[in-house]
Amino acid sequence: MIKEKITIVNDAGLHARPAAALVKVASKYESDFYIHLYGYKVNGKSILGVMTLAAEKGAELELELDGPDEEEAFEAISELINDGFGEVYEDGDE
Amino acid sequence: MPFGDHESIPKKEKIPVSYLVERLQERVQIDLQNFVAESTADQRYVTEADLHRPGLALAGFVKLFTHQRIQIIGNTETNYLEDLSKKEQIDAFKNITQFDIPVLIITHNNVLPDYLLEIADEENIPVYGTSLETTHFMHLTRDFLEDQFALQTMVHGSMVDVYGIGILIAGKSGIGKSEVALDLVERGHRLVADDVVILTKKSNVLMTSATEMNKHFMEIRGLGIIDIMSMFGVRAIRYQKRLEVVLELSLWDESKDIERTGLNRDTTSILGVDIPLINLPITPGKNITVIAEVIAMNYLLRHYGYDAAEAFQDKVKSHIANKTDPNAMPRRAIEYFEGDIE
C-alpha cells in the first residue's frame, strides 16, 4: 500500500474537468484508490467523490493506493496532479 | 468487510456554551434564561455529551468530579443547599466553582440565592435556569449533544430508501451501484446519497446523509452527472435515513461462499454498530433492483416476526420428527384437482 501526500497546484483547484481527468487515469488501474482530506476518505475512482472534496489550490491530499499496480497508478496520478492537470496558469510565472 | 477500515471523525470537538444555549432554545424549544455571566458563554466550551449532577461535589467529595461536563442543579441539589446555613452554602458551592465548569444549569424553576450566583459570576461560570424538570431537561440536552459529538465516517456507495428500509449499496467502482440506485428511484424509491455517504452514529443507530456538495447528484457512466431531485422531483429523494441493510455487489466468483438458506446472517461493523450484510454476486439475468426490493420486504417481514427461512426450517424439522413410515414422501400440496376446465 502506498500513502503519499500531494498538493494541488492548478489555480482553479479540483473542479469538474480535473476531477474527471483524475478519475479517468485512476480507473485505468486495478488498484484501489482513495483520497484523504479533512478526515474524509473518498473513492478516487468516483467523480462525485472527488468533486465533493472541492479541493482548492494548495490543498494537501493524501493519496492511498492499494493493489497489484499501485506503483504505476501512483506515478500516473501524481504526475497528473503535479502537472496541474495540464491547465494553463493565469499568471505565467507562478 | 465491504468498506475496509474506516477512521471515524468526530463531528465536533467542542461547542461554545452560547451556541448550545441558542440551539437548545431554537431547535429543541427549551426555555433557558440567563442569570449571570452570559458574556463569557461564547468562550466556554462543552466537550462531551454527558451531563453531571454535582451532588457529591457540593457535599465536598470532589475526587473524580467530572467538572468538564455541563453541571445540573436540580431539586436534590437545591434542597441540599437550602438545608445548610449561609456560610455552609457558600463553602459547598465553592467546592464546585473552584473547577473550570463550562456551564451551570438550574432546572425545574429552582432558584439559587444571589450570593451564590455572585460566586459563579466571579468565576465567569455562566448560569442558566429552565422550567423543565431535571430528567426531562437532561434527556433532551443529551440527545442534542450526542448528535453534536457524534462519530461519523464516509463510505463509498449508494444509499436508497426502499419501502422505508435504508439500503446501502456497496461494491467496487464500476460495478453498477449508481445504476441500481437510479433504477430504484425510477420505481418510486428514494435516494439519500450517491457515491459519497456520510454515516453518523446516533445512540446505537447509524444515520446516513449526503454531503452538502453531492446531495442529490448522481453519476451514470457514459452519461455524466445528473440531478435526481430536479429530474424526478422531491418524492425521489430523502435528506436522512437510518442504515438498516448493507447490500454488497460483487462479480460472480465460483470459489466464494454464497448464502443459500438465509439462516446464517452476515453482519458488518461500522463505527461499532453491527449492520446486516447481504453479499450479492452479479450473474446474467439477475435483476438487482427487484432483489433490493425483496431484501427490503424480507427485512420488514422479519421485523414483524415472520422469517421465511426459519418457517421452512421448522416445517422440515417437524415433518422429520413426526415421520412414522420411513417411506412416506412429502404429499402433493393439493389433495385432488377439481376440474379447471373452460
Coordinates of C-alpha atoms in Angstrom, one line a residue:
Chain A
M1 CA 0.0 0.0 0.0
I2 CA 1.2 3.5 -0.9
K3 CA 0.3 6.5 1.2
E4 CA 1.7 9.8 0.0
K5 CA 0.8 13.5 0.4
I6 CA 0.4 15.7 -2.7
T7 CA -0.6 19.3 -3.2
I8 CA -3.0 20.7 -5.7
V9 CA -1.1 23.2 -7.9
N10 CA -3.5 24.4 -10.5
D11 CA -5.3 27.7 -9.8
A12 CA -8.9 26.5 -10.3
G13 CA -8.5 23.6 -7.9
L14 CA -10.2 20.2 -8.3
H15 CA -13.2 21.2 -10.3
A16 CA -15.1 19.1 -12.8
R17 CA -12.6 18.8 -15.6
P18 CA -9.5 17.9 -13.4
A19 CA -11.7 15.6 -11.3
A20 CA -12.8 13.8 -14.5
A21 CA -9.2 13.6 -15.7
L22 CA -8.1 12.2 -12.3
V23 CA -10.9 9.6 -12.1
K24 CA -10.2 8.5 -15.7
V25 CA -6.5 7.9 -15.0
A26 CA -7.2 6.2 -11.7
S27 CA -9.8 3.9 -13.3
K28 CA -7.2 2.5 -15.7
Y29 CA -5.5 0.8 -12.8
E30 CA -6.8 -2.2 -10.9
S31 CA -5.6 -0.9 -7.5
D32 CA -8.0 0.7 -5.0
F33 CA -7.5 4.4 -4.9
Y34 CA -8.6 6.7 -2.0
I35 CA -8.1 10.3 -1.3
H36 CA -7.9 11.6 2.3
L37 CA -8.8 15.2 3.0
Y38 CA -10.4 16.9 6.1
G39 CA -10.5 13.4 7.7
Y40 CA -12.8 12.3 4.9
K41 CA -11.8 9.4 2.7
V42 CA -13.4 9.3 -0.8
N43 CA -13.0 6.8 -3.5
G44 CA -10.7 8.3 -6.1
K45 CA -12.4 6.5 -8.9
S46 CA -15.7 8.2 -8.3
I47 CA -16.2 11.6 -9.9
L48 CA -18.8 12.7 -7.4
G49 CA -16.5 11.6 -4.6
V50 CA -13.5 13.6 -6.0
M51 CA -15.7 16.7 -6.7
T52 CA -17.3 16.6 -3.3
L53 CA -13.9 17.4 -1.8
A54 CA -13.9 20.7 -3.6
A55 CA -10.1 20.9 -3.1
E56 CA -8.7 24.3 -3.8
K57 CA -5.2 25.2 -5.0
G58 CA -2.8 24.5 -2.1
A59 CA -5.0 21.7 -0.6
E60 CA -2.9 18.8 0.6
L61 CA -4.4 15.5 -0.4
E62 CA -3.2 12.2 0.9
L63 CA -3.4 9.5 -1.8
E64 CA -3.8 5.9 -0.8
L65 CA -3.3 3.2 -3.3
D66 CA -3.5 -0.5 -2.7
G67 CA -3.3 -3.2 -5.3
P68 CA -1.0 -5.1 -7.8
D69 CA -0.3 -2.0 -9.9
E70 CA -0.2 0.6 -7.2
E71 CA 3.3 1.9 -8.1
E72 CA 2.3 2.6 -11.7
A73 CA -1.0 4.1 -10.7
F74 CA 0.6 6.4 -8.1
E75 CA 3.1 7.6 -10.7
A76 CA 0.4 8.4 -13.2
I77 CA -1.8 10.1 -10.7
S78 CA 0.9 12.2 -9.1
E79 CA 2.2 13.2 -12.5
L80 CA -1.3 14.4 -13.4
I81 CA -1.8 16.4 -10.2
N82 CA 1.8 17.9 -10.2
D83 CA 1.2 18.9 -13.8
G84 CA -1.8 20.9 -12.7
F85 CA -4.0 18.7 -14.8
G86 CA -2.5 20.3 -17.9
E87 CA -4.4 23.5 -17.1
V88 CA -2.9 26.8 -18.3
Y89 CA -1.8 29.1 -15.5
E90 CA -3.4 32.5 -15.5
D91 CA -0.3 34.3 -14.2
G92 CA 2.5 32.8 -16.1
D93 CA 5.4 32.7 -13.6
E94 CA 3.6 31.1 -10.6
Chain B
M1 CA -16.0 -6.0 5.3
P2 CA -17.3 -4.1 2.3
F3 CA -15.7 -0.8 3.3
G4 CA -12.4 -1.8 4.8
D5 CA -11.0 0.1 7.7
H6 CA -12.7 3.4 8.3
E7 CA -11.4 6.0 10.6
S8 CA -14.2 7.8 12.4
I9 CA -14.2 11.5 12.5
P10 CA -15.9 13.2 15.5
K11 CA -18.4 15.7 14.1
K12 CA -17.2 18.3 16.5
E13 CA -14.5 18.5 19.2
K14 CA -16.2 21.2 21.3
I15 CA -19.1 23.6 21.1
P16 CA -19.4 27.0 22.8
V17 CA -21.9 27.3 25.6
S18 CA -23.6 30.3 23.8
Y19 CA -24.2 28.0 20.7
L20 CA -25.6 25.3 22.9
V21 CA -28.0 27.6 24.6
E22 CA -29.1 29.2 21.4
R23 CA -29.7 25.8 19.7
L24 CA -31.5 24.4 22.7
Q25 CA -33.8 27.4 22.7
E26 CA -34.4 27.3 18.9
R27 CA -34.3 23.7 17.8
V28 CA -35.2 21.8 21.0
Q29 CA -37.5 24.6 22.3
I30 CA -36.3 24.6 25.8
D31 CA -36.8 27.8 27.7
L32 CA -33.5 28.9 29.1
Q33 CA -32.9 32.2 30.9
N34 CA -29.5 33.6 31.9
F35 CA -28.8 34.5 35.5
V36 CA -25.1 35.5 35.4
A37 CA -22.0 35.7 33.3
E38 CA -23.7 35.5 29.9
S39 CA -20.9 37.4 28.3
T40 CA -18.5 34.5 28.9
A41 CA -20.8 31.9 27.3
D42 CA -19.1 32.2 23.9
Q43 CA -15.6 31.5 25.4
R44 CA -16.7 28.5 27.4
Y45 CA -16.8 25.2 25.7
V46 CA -18.7 21.9 26.1
T47 CA -16.5 19.0 25.2
E48 CA -18.6 15.9 25.9
A49 CA -22.2 14.8 25.6
D50 CA -22.6 13.6 29.2
L51 CA -24.2 15.8 31.9
H52 CA -23.5 15.7 35.5
R53 CA -25.4 16.4 38.8
P54 CA -22.8 17.7 41.3
G55 CA -24.5 16.4 44.4
L56 CA -21.4 14.7 45.9
A57 CA -19.2 17.5 44.8
L58 CA -21.4 20.0 46.7
A59 CA -21.1 17.8 49.8
G60 CA -17.3 18.1 49.5
F61 CA -16.3 14.9 47.7
V62 CA -14.6 16.3 44.6
K63 CA -12.4 13.3 43.8
L64 CA -13.5 12.1 40.3
F65 CA -15.7 15.2 39.9
T66 CA -16.4 15.4 36.2
H67 CA -16.2 19.2 36.2
Q68 CA -15.7 19.4 32.4
R69 CA -19.3 18.4 31.9
I70 CA -22.4 20.6 32.0
Q71 CA -23.5 20.7 35.7
I72 CA -27.2 20.4 36.5
I73 CA -28.6 21.7 39.7
G74 CA -32.0 20.0 40.3
N75 CA -34.3 19.6 43.2
T76 CA -32.0 17.4 45.2
E77 CA -29.1 19.8 44.9
T78 CA -31.3 22.8 45.7
N79 CA -32.9 21.1 48.7
Y80 CA -29.5 20.1 50.0
L81 CA -28.2 23.6 49.8
E82 CA -31.4 25.0 51.4
D83 CA -30.7 22.8 54.5
L84 CA -27.4 24.5 55.1
S85 CA -26.5 27.7 56.8
K86 CA -25.5 30.6 54.5
K87 CA -21.8 30.1 55.3
E88 CA -22.0 26.3 54.6
Q89 CA -23.9 27.0 51.4
I90 CA -21.1 29.3 50.2
D91 CA -18.5 26.7 51.1
A92 CA -20.4 23.9 49.4
F93 CA -20.9 26.0 46.3
K94 CA -17.3 26.9 46.1
N95 CA -16.5 23.2 46.1
I96 CA -17.8 23.1 42.6
T97 CA -17.0 26.6 41.3
Q98 CA -13.3 26.1 42.1
F99 CA -13.3 23.9 39.0
D100 CA -13.5 25.0 35.4
I101 CA -17.1 24.3 34.8
P102 CA -18.4 25.1 31.3
V103 CA -22.0 26.0 32.4
L104 CA -24.3 25.5 35.3
I105 CA -28.0 24.9 34.6
I106 CA -30.7 25.1 37.3
T107 CA -33.7 23.1 36.4
H108 CA -37.4 22.9 37.5
N109 CA -37.7 26.6 38.2
N110 CA -35.4 26.3 41.2
V111 CA -33.5 29.4 42.3
L112 CA -30.2 29.9 43.9
P113 CA -29.7 32.8 46.3
D114 CA -27.9 35.8 44.9
Y115 CA -24.8 35.4 47.0
L116 CA -24.2 32.0 45.3
L117 CA -24.9 33.4 41.8
E118 CA -22.3 36.1 42.5
I119 CA -19.7 33.5 43.2
A120 CA -20.4 31.9 39.8
D121 CA -20.2 35.3 38.2
E122 CA -16.8 36.0 39.8
E123 CA -15.5 32.7 38.4
N124 CA -17.0 33.6 35.0
I125 CA -19.2 30.5 35.0
P126 CA -22.4 31.2 33.1
V127 CA -25.6 30.1 35.0
Y128 CA -28.9 29.4 33.2
G129 CA -32.3 28.4 34.6
T130 CA -35.1 26.4 33.0
S131 CA -38.6 25.5 33.9
L132 CA -38.2 21.9 32.7
E133 CA -37.9 19.1 35.2
T134 CA -34.4 17.7 35.6
T135 CA -34.7 14.3 33.9
H136 CA -36.6 15.7 31.0
F137 CA -34.1 18.5 30.5
M138 CA -31.2 16.1 30.7
H139 CA -32.8 13.8 28.3
L140 CA -33.4 16.5 25.7
T141 CA -30.0 18.1 26.2
R142 CA -28.1 14.8 26.0
D143 CA -29.9 13.8 22.8
F144 CA -28.9 17.2 21.3
L145 CA -25.3 16.8 22.5
E146 CA -25.0 13.2 21.3
D147 CA -25.8 14.5 17.8
Q148 CA -23.2 17.3 18.1
F149 CA -20.4 15.0 19.2
A150 CA -21.5 12.0 17.2
L151 CA -18.9 9.9 15.4
Q152 CA -19.1 9.9 11.7
T153 CA -17.4 8.4 8.7
M154 CA -17.6 8.4 5.0
V155 CA -18.2 5.4 2.8
H156 CA -18.4 4.9 -0.9
G157 CA -21.7 3.5 -2.1
S158 CA -25.3 4.4 -2.9
M159 CA -27.9 4.9 -0.2
V160 CA -31.5 4.4 -1.0
D161 CA -34.7 4.2 1.0
V162 CA -36.6 1.1 -0.3
Y163 CA -40.1 0.7 1.2
G164 CA -38.8 2.6 4.2
I165 CA -35.7 0.4 4.7
G166 CA -32.4 2.1 4.4
I167 CA -30.2 0.0 2.0
L168 CA -26.6 1.0 1.3
I169 CA -25.4 -0.5 -2.0
A170 CA -21.7 -1.2 -1.8
G171 CA -19.1 -2.7 -4.1
K172 CA -16.2 -1.9 -6.3
S173 CA -16.1 1.1 -8.6
G174 CA -17.9 0.5 -11.9
I175 CA -20.0 -2.5 -10.7
G176 CA -23.2 -0.6 -11.2
K177 CA -24.2 0.8 -7.8
S178 CA -25.5 4.1 -9.2
E179 CA -27.4 2.3 -11.9
V180 CA -29.2 0.1 -9.4
A181 CA -30.0 3.3 -7.3
L182 CA -31.3 5.0 -10.4
D183 CA -33.5 2.0 -11.2
L184 CA -34.8 2.0 -7.7
V185 CA -35.6 5.7 -7.9
E186 CA -37.4 5.1 -11.2
R187 CA -39.5 2.5 -9.4
G188 CA -40.6 5.1 -6.8
H189 CA -37.9 4.6 -4.1
R190 CA -35.9 7.5 -2.6
L191 CA -32.3 8.4 -3.0
V192 CA -30.4 9.6 0.1
A193 CA -26.9 9.9 -1.4
D194 CA -24.8 8.5 -4.3
D195 CA -21.1 7.8 -4.2
V196 CA -20.3 9.7 -1.0
V197 CA -22.4 8.7 2.0
I198 CA -21.8 10.2 5.5
L199 CA -22.6 7.8 8.3
T200 CA -23.3 9.3 11.7
K201 CA -23.6 7.2 14.8
K202 CA -26.5 8.3 17.0
S203 CA -27.2 6.1 20.1
N204 CA -26.8 2.7 18.5
V205 CA -28.1 3.7 15.2
L206 CA -26.3 4.8 12.0
M207 CA -27.9 7.7 10.3
T208 CA -26.9 8.4 6.7
S209 CA -26.9 11.5 4.6
A210 CA -25.2 13.0 1.6
T211 CA -22.7 15.9 2.0
E212 CA -23.9 19.4 1.1
M213 CA -21.9 19.1 -2.1
N214 CA -23.1 15.8 -3.6
K215 CA -26.8 15.9 -2.5
H216 CA -28.7 14.6 -4.8
F217 CA -26.4 14.3 -7.7
M218 CA -25.5 11.0 -9.3
E219 CA -23.0 9.9 -11.9
I220 CA -24.1 7.5 -14.6
R221 CA -21.1 6.3 -16.5
G222 CA -21.3 7.2 -20.1
L223 CA -23.8 9.9 -19.4
G224 CA -22.2 12.1 -16.7
I225 CA -23.7 13.9 -13.8
I226 CA -27.5 14.1 -13.3
D227 CA -29.6 15.7 -10.6
I228 CA -32.1 13.3 -9.2
M229 CA -34.2 16.0 -7.4
S230 CA -34.7 18.2 -10.4
M231 CA -35.3 15.2 -12.7
F232 CA -37.6 13.1 -10.5
G233 CA -38.9 15.7 -8.0
V234 CA -38.9 15.8 -4.3
R235 CA -40.6 12.4 -3.9
A236 CA -37.4 10.8 -5.2
I237 CA -35.1 12.0 -2.5
R238 CA -34.5 11.9 1.2
Y239 CA -32.1 14.0 3.3
Q240 CA -31.6 11.4 6.0
K241 CA -32.3 7.8 6.5
R242 CA -31.3 5.2 9.1
L243 CA -28.9 2.5 7.7
E244 CA -30.6 -0.9 8.0
V245 CA -29.0 -3.2 5.4
V246 CA -25.7 -3.2 3.5
L247 CA -26.0 -4.8 0.1
E248 CA -22.6 -5.7 -1.4
L249 CA -22.5 -6.3 -5.1
S250 CA -19.6 -8.4 -6.4
L251 CA -18.7 -10.2 -9.6
W252 CA -19.6 -13.9 -9.6
D253 CA -16.8 -16.0 -8.2
E254 CA -17.2 -19.8 -8.1
S255 CA -15.0 -20.1 -5.0
K256 CA -17.0 -17.6 -3.0
D257 CA -19.3 -19.0 -0.4
I258 CA -22.8 -17.8 -1.1
E259 CA -25.6 -18.0 1.4
R260 CA -28.4 -20.3 0.2
T261 CA -30.9 -20.6 3.1
G262 CA -30.9 -17.2 4.7
L263 CA -30.5 -18.9 8.1
N264 CA -26.9 -17.6 8.6
R265 CA -26.7 -13.9 8.7
D266 CA -23.7 -11.9 8.0
T267 CA -23.1 -8.5 9.6
T268 CA -20.6 -5.8 9.0
S269 CA -19.5 -3.5 11.8
I270 CA -19.4 0.2 11.0
L271 CA -18.4 2.6 13.9
G272 CA -19.1 -0.3 16.2
V273 CA -22.7 -0.8 15.0
D274 CA -23.5 -4.2 13.5
I275 CA -25.5 -3.9 10.3
P276 CA -26.9 -6.9 8.4
L277 CA -24.8 -7.6 5.3
I278 CA -26.0 -9.3 2.1
N279 CA -23.5 -10.4 -0.4
L280 CA -24.9 -10.5 -3.9
P281 CA -22.9 -11.8 -6.8
I282 CA -24.0 -10.3 -10.1
T283 CA -24.9 -13.0 -12.6
P284 CA -26.6 -12.8 -16.0
G285 CA -30.3 -12.4 -15.8
K286 CA -30.3 -11.2 -12.2
N287 CA -32.4 -8.1 -11.6
I288 CA -30.6 -6.4 -8.7
T289 CA -33.3 -3.7 -8.4
V290 CA -36.0 -6.3 -7.8
I291 CA -33.7 -8.2 -5.4
A292 CA -33.2 -4.9 -3.5
E293 CA -37.0 -4.6 -3.1
V294 CA -37.2 -8.2 -2.0
I295 CA -34.5 -7.6 0.6
A296 CA -36.4 -4.6 2.0
M297 CA -39.7 -6.6 2.1
N298 CA -37.9 -9.6 3.7
Y299 CA -36.4 -7.3 6.3
L300 CA -39.8 -5.9 7.0
L301 CA -41.3 -9.4 7.3
R302 CA -38.6 -10.4 9.7
H303 CA -39.0 -7.2 11.7
Y304 CA -42.7 -8.0 12.1
G305 CA -41.9 -11.5 13.2
Y306 CA -42.0 -13.7 10.1
D307 CA -38.8 -15.3 8.9
A308 CA -39.3 -17.4 5.8
A309 CA -36.1 -19.3 6.2
E310 CA -36.9 -20.3 9.7
A311 CA -40.5 -21.1 8.9
F312 CA -39.4 -23.5 6.2
Q313 CA -36.7 -25.0 8.5
D314 CA -39.4 -25.6 11.3
K315 CA -41.6 -27.3 8.7
V316 CA -38.9 -29.6 7.6
K317 CA -37.9 -30.4 11.2
S318 CA -41.4 -31.1 12.4
H319 CA -42.0 -33.3 9.3
I320 CA -38.9 -35.3 10.2
A321 CA -39.9 -35.6 13.8
N322 CA -43.5 -36.8 13.0
K323 CA -42.5 -39.3 10.4
T324 CA -43.9 -42.8 11.2
D325 CA -43.4 -44.5 7.9
P326 CA -39.9 -44.1 6.6
N327 CA -41.0 -44.4 3.0
A328 CA -43.7 -41.7 3.2
M329 CA -42.8 -39.0 0.7
P330 CA -43.9 -35.4 1.1
R331 CA -47.5 -35.2 -0.2
R332 CA -48.7 -33.1 -3.1
A333 CA -49.8 -29.6 -2.0
I334 CA -53.2 -30.3 -3.4
E335 CA -55.3 -33.3 -2.3
Y336 CA -57.2 -33.6 -5.6
F337 CA -57.6 -31.3 -8.6
E338 CA -61.1 -30.1 -9.2
G339 CA -61.7 -29.8 -13.0
D340 CA -60.3 -26.4 -14.0
I341 CA -61.8 -26.6 -17.5
E342 CA -63.1 -23.7 -19.6

